Coordinates of C-alpha atoms (C1' of nucleotides) in Angstrom, one line a residue:
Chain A
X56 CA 17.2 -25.1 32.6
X57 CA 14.4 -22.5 31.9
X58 CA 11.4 -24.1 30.5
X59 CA 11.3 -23.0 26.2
X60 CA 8.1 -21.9 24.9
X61 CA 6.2 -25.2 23.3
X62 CA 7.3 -26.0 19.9
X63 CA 6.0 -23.4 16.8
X64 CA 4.9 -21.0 19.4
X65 CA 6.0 -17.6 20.0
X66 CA 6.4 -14.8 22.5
X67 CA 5.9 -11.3 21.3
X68 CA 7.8 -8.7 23.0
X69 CA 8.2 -5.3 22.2
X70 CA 9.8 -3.2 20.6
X71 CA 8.7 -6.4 17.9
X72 CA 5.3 -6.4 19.0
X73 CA 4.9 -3.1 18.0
X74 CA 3.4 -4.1 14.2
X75 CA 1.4 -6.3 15.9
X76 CA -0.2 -3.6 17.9
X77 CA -0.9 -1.2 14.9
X78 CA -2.0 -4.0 13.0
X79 CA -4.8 -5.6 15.1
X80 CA -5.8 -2.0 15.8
X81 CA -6.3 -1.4 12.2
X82 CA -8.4 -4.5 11.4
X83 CA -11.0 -3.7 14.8
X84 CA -11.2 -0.5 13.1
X85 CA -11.7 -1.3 9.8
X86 CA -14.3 -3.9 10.2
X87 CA -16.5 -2.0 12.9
X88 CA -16.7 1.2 10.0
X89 CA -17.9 -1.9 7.8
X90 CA -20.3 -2.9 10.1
X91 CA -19.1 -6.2 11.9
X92 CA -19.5 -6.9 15.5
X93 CA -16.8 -8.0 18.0
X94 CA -17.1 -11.3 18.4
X95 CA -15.9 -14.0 20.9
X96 CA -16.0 -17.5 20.8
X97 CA -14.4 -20.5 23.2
X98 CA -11.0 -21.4 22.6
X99 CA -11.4 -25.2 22.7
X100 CA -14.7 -26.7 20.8
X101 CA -16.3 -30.0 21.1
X102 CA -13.8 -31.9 18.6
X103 CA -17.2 -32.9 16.7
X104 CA -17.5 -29.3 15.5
X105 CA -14.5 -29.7 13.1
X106 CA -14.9 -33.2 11.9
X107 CA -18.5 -32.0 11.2
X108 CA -17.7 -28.3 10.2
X109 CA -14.3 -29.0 8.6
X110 CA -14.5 -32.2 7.2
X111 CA -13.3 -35.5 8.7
X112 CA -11.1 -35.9 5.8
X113 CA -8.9 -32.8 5.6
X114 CA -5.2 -32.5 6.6
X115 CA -6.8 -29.9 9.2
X116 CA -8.7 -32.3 10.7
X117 CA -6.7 -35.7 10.0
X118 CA -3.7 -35.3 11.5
X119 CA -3.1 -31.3 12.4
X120 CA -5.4 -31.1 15.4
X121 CA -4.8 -30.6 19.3
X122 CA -7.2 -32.7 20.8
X123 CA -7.4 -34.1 24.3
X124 CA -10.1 -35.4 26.7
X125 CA -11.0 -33.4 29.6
X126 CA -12.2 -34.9 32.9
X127 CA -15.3 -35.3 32.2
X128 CA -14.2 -37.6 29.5
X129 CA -14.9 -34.9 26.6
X130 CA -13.3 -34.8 23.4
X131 CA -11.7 -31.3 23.1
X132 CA -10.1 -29.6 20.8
X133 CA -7.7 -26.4 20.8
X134 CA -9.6 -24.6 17.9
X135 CA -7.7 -25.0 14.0
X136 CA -9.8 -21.9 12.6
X137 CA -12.7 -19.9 14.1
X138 CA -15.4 -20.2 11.3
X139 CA -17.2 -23.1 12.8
X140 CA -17.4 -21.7 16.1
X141 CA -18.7 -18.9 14.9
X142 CA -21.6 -20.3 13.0
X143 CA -22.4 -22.3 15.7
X144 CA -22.5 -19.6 17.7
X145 CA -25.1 -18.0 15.4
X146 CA -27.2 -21.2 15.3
X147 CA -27.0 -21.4 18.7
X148 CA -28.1 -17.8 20.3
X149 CA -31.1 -17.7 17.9
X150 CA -30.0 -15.2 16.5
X151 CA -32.1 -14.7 12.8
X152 CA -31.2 -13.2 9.5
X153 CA -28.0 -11.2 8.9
X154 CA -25.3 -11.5 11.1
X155 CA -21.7 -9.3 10.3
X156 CA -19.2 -10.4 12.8
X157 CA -15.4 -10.0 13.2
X158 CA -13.0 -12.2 15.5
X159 CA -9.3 -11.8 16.5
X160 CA -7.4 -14.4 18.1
X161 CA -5.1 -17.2 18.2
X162 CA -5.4 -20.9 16.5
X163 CA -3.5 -23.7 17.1
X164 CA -2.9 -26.3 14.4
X165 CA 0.0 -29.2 15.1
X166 CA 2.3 -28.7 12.3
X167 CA 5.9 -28.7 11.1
X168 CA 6.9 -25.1 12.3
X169 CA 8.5 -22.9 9.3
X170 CA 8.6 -19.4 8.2
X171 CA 5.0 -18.4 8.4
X172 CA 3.8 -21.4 9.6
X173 CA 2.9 -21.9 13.6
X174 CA 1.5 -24.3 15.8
X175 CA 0.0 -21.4 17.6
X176 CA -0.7 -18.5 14.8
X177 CA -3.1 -15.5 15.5
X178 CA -6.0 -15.1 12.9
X179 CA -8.1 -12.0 12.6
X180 CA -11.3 -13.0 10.4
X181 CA -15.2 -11.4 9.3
X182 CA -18.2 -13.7 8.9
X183 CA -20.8 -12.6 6.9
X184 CA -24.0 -14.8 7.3
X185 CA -27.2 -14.7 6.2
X186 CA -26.5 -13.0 2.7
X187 CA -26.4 -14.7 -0.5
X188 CA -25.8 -11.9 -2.9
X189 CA -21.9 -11.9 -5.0
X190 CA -21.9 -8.5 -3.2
X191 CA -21.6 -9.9 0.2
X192 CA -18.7 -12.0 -1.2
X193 CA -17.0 -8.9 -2.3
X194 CA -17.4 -7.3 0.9
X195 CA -15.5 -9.5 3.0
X196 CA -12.8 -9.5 0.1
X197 CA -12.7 -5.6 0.6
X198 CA -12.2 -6.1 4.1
X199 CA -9.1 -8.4 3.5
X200 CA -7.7 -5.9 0.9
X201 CA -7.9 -3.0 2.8
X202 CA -6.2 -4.5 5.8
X203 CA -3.4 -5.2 3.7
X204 CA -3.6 -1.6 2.2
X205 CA -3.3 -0.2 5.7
X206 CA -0.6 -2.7 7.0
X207 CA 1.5 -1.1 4.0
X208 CA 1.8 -4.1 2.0
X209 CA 2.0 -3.2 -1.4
X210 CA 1.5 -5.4 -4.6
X211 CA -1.3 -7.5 -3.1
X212 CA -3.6 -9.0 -5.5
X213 CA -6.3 -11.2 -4.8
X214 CA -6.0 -14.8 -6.4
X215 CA -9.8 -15.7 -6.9
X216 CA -12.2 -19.2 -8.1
X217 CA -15.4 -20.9 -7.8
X218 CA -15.6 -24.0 -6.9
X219 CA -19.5 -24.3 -7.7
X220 CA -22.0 -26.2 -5.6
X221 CA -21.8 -29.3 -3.9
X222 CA -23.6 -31.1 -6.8
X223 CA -20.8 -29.2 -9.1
X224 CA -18.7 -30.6 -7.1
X225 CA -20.0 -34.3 -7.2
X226 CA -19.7 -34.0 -10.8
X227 CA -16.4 -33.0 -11.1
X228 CA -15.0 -34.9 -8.7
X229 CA -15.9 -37.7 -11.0
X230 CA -14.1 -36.0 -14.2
X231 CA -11.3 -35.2 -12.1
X232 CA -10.9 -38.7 -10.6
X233 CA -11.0 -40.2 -14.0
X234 CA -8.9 -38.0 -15.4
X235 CA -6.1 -38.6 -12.5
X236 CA -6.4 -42.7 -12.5
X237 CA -5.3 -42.0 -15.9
X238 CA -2.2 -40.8 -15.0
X239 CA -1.8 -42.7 -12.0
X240 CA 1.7 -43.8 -12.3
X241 CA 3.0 -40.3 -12.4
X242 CA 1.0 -39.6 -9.5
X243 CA 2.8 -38.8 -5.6
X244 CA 2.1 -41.1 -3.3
X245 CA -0.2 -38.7 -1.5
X246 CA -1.8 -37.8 -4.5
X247 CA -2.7 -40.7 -5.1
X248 CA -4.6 -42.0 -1.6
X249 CA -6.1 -38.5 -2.1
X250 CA -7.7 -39.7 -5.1
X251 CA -10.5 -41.4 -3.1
X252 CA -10.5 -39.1 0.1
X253 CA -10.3 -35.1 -1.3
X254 CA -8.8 -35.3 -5.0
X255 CA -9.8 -31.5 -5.2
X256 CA -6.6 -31.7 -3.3
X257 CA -4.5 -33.1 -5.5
X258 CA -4.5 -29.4 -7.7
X259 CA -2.7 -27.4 -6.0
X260 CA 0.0 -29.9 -5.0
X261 CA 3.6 -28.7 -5.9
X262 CA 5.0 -31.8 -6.9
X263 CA 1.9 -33.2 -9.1
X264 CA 2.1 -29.4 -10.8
X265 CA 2.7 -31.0 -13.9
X266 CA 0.5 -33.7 -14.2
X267 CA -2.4 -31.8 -13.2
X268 CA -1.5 -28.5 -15.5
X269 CA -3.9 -29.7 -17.6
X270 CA -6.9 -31.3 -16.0
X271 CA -10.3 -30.5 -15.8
X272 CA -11.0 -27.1 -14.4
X273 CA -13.5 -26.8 -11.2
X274 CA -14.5 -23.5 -12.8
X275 CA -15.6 -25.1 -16.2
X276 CA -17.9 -27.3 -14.5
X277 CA -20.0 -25.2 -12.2
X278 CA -23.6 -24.8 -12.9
X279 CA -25.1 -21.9 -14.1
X280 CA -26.5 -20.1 -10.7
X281 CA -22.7 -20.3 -9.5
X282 CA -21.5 -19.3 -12.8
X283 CA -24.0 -16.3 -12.4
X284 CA -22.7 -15.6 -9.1
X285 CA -18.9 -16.0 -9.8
X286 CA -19.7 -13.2 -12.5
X287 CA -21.3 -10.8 -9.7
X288 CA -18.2 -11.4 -7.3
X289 CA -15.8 -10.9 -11.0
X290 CA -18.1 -7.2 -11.3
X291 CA -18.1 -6.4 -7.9
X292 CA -14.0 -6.4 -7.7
X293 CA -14.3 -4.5 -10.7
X294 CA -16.2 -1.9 -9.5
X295 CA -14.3 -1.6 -6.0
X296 CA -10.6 -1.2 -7.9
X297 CA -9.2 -4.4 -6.3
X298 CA -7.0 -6.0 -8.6
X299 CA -7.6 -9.7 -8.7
X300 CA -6.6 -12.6 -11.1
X301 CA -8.9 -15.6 -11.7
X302 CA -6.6 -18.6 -10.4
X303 CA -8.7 -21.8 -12.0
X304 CA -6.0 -24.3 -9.6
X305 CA -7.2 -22.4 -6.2
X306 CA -9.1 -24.8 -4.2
X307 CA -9.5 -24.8 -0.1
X308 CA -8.5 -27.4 2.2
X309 CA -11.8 -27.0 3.9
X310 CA -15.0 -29.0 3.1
X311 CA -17.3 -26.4 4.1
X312 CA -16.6 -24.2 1.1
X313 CA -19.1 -23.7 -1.9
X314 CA -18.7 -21.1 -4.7
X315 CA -16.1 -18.4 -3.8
X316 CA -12.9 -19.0 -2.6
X317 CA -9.8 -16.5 -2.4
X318 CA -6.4 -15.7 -1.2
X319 CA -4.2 -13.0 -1.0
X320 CA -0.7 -12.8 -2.1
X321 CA 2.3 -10.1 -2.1
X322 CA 4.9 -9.7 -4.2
X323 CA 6.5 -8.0 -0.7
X324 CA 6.1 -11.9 1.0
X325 CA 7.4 -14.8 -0.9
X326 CA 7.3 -17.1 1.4
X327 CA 6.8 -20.8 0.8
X328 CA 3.8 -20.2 2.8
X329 CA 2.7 -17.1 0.6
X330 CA -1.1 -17.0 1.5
X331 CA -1.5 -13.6 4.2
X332 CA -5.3 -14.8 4.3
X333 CA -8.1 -16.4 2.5
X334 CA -11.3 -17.1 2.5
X335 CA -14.6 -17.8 0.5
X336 CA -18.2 -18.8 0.6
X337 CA -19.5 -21.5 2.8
X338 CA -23.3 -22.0 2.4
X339 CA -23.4 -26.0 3.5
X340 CA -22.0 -25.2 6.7
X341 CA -24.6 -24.4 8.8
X342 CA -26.7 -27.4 7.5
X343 CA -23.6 -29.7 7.5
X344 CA -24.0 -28.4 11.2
X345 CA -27.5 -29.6 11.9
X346 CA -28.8 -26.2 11.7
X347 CA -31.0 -24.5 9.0
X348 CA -29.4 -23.1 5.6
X349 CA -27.6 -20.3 6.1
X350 CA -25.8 -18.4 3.2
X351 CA -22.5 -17.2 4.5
X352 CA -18.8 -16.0 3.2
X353 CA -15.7 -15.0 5.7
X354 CA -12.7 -14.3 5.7
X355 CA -9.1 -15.2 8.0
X356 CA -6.5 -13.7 8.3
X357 CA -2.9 -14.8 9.2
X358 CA -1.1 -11.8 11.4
X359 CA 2.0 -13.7 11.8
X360 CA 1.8 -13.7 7.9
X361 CA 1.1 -9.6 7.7
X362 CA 3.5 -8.7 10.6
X363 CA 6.3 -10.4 8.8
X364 CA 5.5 -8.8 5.2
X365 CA 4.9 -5.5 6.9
X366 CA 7.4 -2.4 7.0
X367 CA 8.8 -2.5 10.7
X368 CA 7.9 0.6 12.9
X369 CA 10.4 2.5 14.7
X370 CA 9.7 2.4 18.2
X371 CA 8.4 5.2 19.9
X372 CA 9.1 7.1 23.2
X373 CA 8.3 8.9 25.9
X374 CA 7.1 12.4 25.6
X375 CA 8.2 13.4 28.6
X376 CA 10.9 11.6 31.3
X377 CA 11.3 12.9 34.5
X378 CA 15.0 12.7 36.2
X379 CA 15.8 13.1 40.2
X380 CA 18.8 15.0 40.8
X381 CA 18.4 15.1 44.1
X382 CA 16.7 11.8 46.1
X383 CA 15.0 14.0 48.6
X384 CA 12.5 15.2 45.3
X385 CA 12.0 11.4 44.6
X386 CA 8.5 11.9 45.8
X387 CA 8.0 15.2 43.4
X388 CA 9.0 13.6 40.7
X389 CA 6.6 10.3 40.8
X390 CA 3.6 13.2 41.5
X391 CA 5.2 15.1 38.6
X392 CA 5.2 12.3 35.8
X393 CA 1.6 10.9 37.4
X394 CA 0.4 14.6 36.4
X395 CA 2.0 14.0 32.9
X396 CA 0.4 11.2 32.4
X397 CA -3.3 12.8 33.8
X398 CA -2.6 15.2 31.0
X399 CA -2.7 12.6 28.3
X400 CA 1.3 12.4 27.8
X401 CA 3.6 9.7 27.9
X402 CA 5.6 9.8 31.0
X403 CA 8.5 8.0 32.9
X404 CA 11.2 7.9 35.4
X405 CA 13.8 5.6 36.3
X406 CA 12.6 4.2 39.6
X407 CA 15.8 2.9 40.4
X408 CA 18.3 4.6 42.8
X409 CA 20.8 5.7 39.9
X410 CA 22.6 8.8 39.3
X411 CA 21.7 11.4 37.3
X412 CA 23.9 10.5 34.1
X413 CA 22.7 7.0 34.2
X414 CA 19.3 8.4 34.1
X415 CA 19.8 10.7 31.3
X416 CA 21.3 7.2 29.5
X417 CA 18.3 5.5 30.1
X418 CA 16.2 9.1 29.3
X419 CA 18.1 8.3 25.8
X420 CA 17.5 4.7 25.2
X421 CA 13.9 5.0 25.9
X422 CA 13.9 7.3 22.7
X423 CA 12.4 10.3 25.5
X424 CA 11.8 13.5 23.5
X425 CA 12.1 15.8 26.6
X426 CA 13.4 15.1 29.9
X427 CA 12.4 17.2 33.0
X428 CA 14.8 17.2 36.0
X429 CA 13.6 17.3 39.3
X430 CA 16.6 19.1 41.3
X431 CA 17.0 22.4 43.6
X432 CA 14.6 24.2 41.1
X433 CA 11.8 22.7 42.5
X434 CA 11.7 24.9 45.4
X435 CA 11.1 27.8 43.1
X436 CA 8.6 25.9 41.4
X437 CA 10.0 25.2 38.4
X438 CA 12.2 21.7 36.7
X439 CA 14.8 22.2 33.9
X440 CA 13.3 21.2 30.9
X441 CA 15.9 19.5 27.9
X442 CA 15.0 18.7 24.5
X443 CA 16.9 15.5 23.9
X444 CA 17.2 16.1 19.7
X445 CA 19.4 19.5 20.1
X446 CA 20.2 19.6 23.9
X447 CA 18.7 22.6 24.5
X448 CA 17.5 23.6 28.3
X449 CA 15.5 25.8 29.9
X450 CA 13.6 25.9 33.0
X451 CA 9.4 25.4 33.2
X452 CA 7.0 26.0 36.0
X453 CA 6.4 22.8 37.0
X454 CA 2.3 23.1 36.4
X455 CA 2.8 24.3 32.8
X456 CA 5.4 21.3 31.8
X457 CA 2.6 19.9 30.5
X458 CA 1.0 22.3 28.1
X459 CA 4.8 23.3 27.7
X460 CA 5.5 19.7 26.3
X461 CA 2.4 19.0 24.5
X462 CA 3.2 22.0 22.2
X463 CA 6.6 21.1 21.3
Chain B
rG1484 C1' 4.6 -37.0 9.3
rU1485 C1' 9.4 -36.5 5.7
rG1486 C1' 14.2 -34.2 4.5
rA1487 C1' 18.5 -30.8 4.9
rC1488 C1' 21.2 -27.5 7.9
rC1489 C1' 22.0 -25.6 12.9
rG1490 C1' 22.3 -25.0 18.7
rU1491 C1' 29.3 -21.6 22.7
rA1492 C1' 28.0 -14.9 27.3
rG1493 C1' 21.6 -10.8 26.7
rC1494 C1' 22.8 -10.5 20.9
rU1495 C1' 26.1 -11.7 16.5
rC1496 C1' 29.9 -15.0 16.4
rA1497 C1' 35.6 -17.1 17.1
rG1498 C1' 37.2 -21.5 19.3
rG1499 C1' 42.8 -26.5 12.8
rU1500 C1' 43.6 -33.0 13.4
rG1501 C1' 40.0 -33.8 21.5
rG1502 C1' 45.0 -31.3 25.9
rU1503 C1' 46.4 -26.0 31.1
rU1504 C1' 41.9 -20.9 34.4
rA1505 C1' 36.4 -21.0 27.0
rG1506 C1' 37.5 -15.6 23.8
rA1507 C1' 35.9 -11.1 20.7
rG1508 C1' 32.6 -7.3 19.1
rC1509 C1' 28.1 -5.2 20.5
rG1510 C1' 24.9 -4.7 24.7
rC1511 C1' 24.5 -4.3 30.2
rC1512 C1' 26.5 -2.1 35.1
rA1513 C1' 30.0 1.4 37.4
rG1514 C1' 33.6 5.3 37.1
rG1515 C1' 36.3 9.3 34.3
rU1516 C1' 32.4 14.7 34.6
rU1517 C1' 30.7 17.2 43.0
rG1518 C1' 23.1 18.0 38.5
rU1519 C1' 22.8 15.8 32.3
rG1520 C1' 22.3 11.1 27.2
rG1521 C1' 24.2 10.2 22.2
rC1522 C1' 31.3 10.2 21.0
rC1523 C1' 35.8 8.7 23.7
rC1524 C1' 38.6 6.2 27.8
rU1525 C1' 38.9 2.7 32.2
rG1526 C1' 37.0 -1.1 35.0
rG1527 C1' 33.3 -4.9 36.2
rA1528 C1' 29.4 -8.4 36.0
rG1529 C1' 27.8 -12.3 32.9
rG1530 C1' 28.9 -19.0 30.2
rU1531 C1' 26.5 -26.5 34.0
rC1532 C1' 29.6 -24.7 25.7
rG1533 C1' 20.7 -26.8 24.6
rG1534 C1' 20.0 -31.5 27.8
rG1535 C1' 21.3 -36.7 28.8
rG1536 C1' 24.4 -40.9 28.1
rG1537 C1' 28.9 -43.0 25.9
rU1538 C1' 34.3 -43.4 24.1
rU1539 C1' 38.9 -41.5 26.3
rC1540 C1' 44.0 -40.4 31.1
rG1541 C1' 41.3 -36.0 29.2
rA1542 C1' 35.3 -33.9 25.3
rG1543 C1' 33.0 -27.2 23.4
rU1544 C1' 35.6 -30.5 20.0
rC1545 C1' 34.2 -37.8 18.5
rC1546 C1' 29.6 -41.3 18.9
rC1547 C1' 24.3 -42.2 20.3
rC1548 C1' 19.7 -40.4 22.1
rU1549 C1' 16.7 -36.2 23.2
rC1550 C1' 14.9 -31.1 23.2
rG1551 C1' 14.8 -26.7 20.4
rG1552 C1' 15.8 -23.5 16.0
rU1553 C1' 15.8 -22.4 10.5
rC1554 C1' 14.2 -23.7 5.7
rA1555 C1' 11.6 -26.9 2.4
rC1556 C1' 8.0 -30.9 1.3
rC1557 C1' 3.1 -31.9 2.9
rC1558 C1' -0.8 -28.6 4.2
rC1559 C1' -2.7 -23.9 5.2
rA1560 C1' -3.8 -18.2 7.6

RNA sequence: GUGACCGUAGCUCAGGUGGUUAGAGCGCCAGGUUGUGGCCCUGGAGGUCGGGGGUUCGAGUCCCCUCGGUCACCCCA
């Protein structure tokens, strides 16, 4: 039998892979003209840097991480989102003050595969350190909102809440406990041992919806600095035209997160797992880290997400293929389509021994706009020249096909 | 981790209640056209019926296990 790729994991071939292309084009684009840096980090990570970074008690970290030991007896792990390597990074290279940094790569989290859900996804993200202000925050969501804009995804809105401080937090944690041992009976299961681990948790769970419509929002107990902030971020989207709605439920699965947090959705994807990225502030993490305070606010991405909600590009073709009527010109032809391609155009041939018709087929499939062939003519210096769309022939000198094809 | 459905040529699928050499369409290759695609015609290649075990005289068809896929829960990008 031929080995299957692993489980949730995916091989992307064109002509499929051609949205993936444009896409991760786009975003390298888009966030170097808004002033982030390429960034790479590792791959695997000590597995301490997401118990510590992430939170030892989030589904991330509990149960959907690919950990291992190496032989040196490390604990390793296959990294679940690129955030903490990238702060650690920052602590790390002494690197002071601002820091604008985009990443692109893949994640691997050990989950149930399902539409828009992998075990290995790809994640294009920005991290913005070192800035405190509400206009850092909307920043990064521009970043996220334009990538969608150029992907073609129409109807994206941006679903947006503060989850206030950590001391906020503490506090409502408390309300919201109480509030849920109230109702315990109609609680899930899970909802219920989340109670004591990460009730913030326990809002956005489908199946305690109902109970929880009406508890305690995070947003109506966040002190006044975050309250101050939330309103700058609120302005800021304002000001930028992005159209958000204030989503009081929205809390992240990630422990780092203070303040902001936001998703966007699609009316164009309505998938169960509808989120094509998210994001939000994350001031404790570089302390939660062992490193100084660091103010801070990112983004991720999920491509797999985009690619699917995105209008599928036809594939293109060849500007120019060259066909060998005759296999003594063999030779001609490869210099011939290597010249093509010195001049910037898209050229092929079949390298294959078949005949001429099966070449033109192939000329065809490939979607070639013009195909050259490479016969008898040659001798007098020229190659018949046929547009593909209409049929139409005519013969070129064989040192202006180039400028002949690049204006047609 | 839980549940439902599914797994026959490269692709999409047929293959009543188990019974001779497993089929179709599309695709692919070649030819019909001695230098020409898209339409048409002819021919050809291609399948350990996901894998393993079992029941049976006999299994693509029944049973068990396993791997994988799809969708949902959970969770998240």
């Amino acid at each position: 039998m031929i080995p299957q790729a692993p489980k949730g994991t995916d091989d992307i071939l064109p002509p499929a892979s051609e949205g993936w292309r444009r896409l991760l084009r786009g975003f390298e684009d888009l966030a170097v003209r808004y002033g982030y840096g390429f960034t790479m980090t590792p791959l695997f990570e000590a597995t301490e840097l997401f118990s510590r970074g992430v939170g030892v008690e989030t589904e991330v970290v509990e149960k959907q991480m690919y950990t291992f030991e190496d032989k040196g007896g490390r604990s390793i792990t296959l990294r679940p989102e690129a955030t903490a390597s990238v702060v650690r990074a920052y602590l790390g290279s002494g690197t002071q003050g601002v820091f604008k940094g985009y990443y692109a790569g893949p994640m691997f989290r050990y989950e149930q595969p399902q539409s828009g859900r992998r075990r290995q996804f790809y994640q294009v993200g920005v991290e913005y350190l070192a800035e405190p202000s509400p206009d850092a925050d909307v920043e990064v969501i521009e970043v996220g909102y334009r990538l969608l804009q150029q992907a073609g995804i129409t109807e994206v809105t941006v679903r947006l809440n503060s989850i206030g401080d950590p001391a906020d937090r503490a506090a409502y944690r408390e309300a919201l406990v109480a509030f849920l041992k109230d109702r315990a009976d109609l609680l899930s299961d899970e909802a219920r041992s989340r109670m004591s681990s990460n009730p913030l948790r326990v809002l956005d769970s489908k199946a305690d919806a109902s109970v929880v419509a009406d508890a305690p929002a995070p947003l109506d107990a966040i002190c006044e600095a975050a309250a101050a902030h939330f309103a700058g971020v609120v302005a800021g989207l304002q000001r930028r035209g992005i159209p958000y709605e204030i989503s009081p439920r929205l809390v992240r699965g990630l422990d780092y997160y203070n303040r902001t947090v936001f998703e966007y959705v699609s009316a164009a994807y309505t998938a169960a797992q509808e989120a094509l990225g998210g994001g939000g502030r994350y001031d404790p993490l570089a302390e939660m880290l062992g490193g100084p305070p660091v103010a801070a606010v990112g983004l991720a991405m999920g491509v797999d997400r985009i690619v699917l909600a995105m209008p599928k590009f036809p594939p293109g073709g060849p500007d120019v293929f060259v066909a060998v009527a005759d296999p003594a010109r063999r030779e001609d032809a490869i210099g011939l389509v290597a010249a093509l391609r010195d001049a910037g155009l898209w050229s092929e041939m079949d390298l294959g021994d078949r005949s001429l018709k099966a070449q033109f087929k192939v000329a065809g499939r490939r979607g070639s706009r013009l195909v050259a062939v490479v016969g008898d003519e040659w001798s007098e210096g020229l190659v018949t020249v046929r547009r593909m769309s209409d049929g139409e022939e005519r013969p070129v000198a064989i040192e202006e096909v180039a400028s002949w094809a690049t204006n047609r």
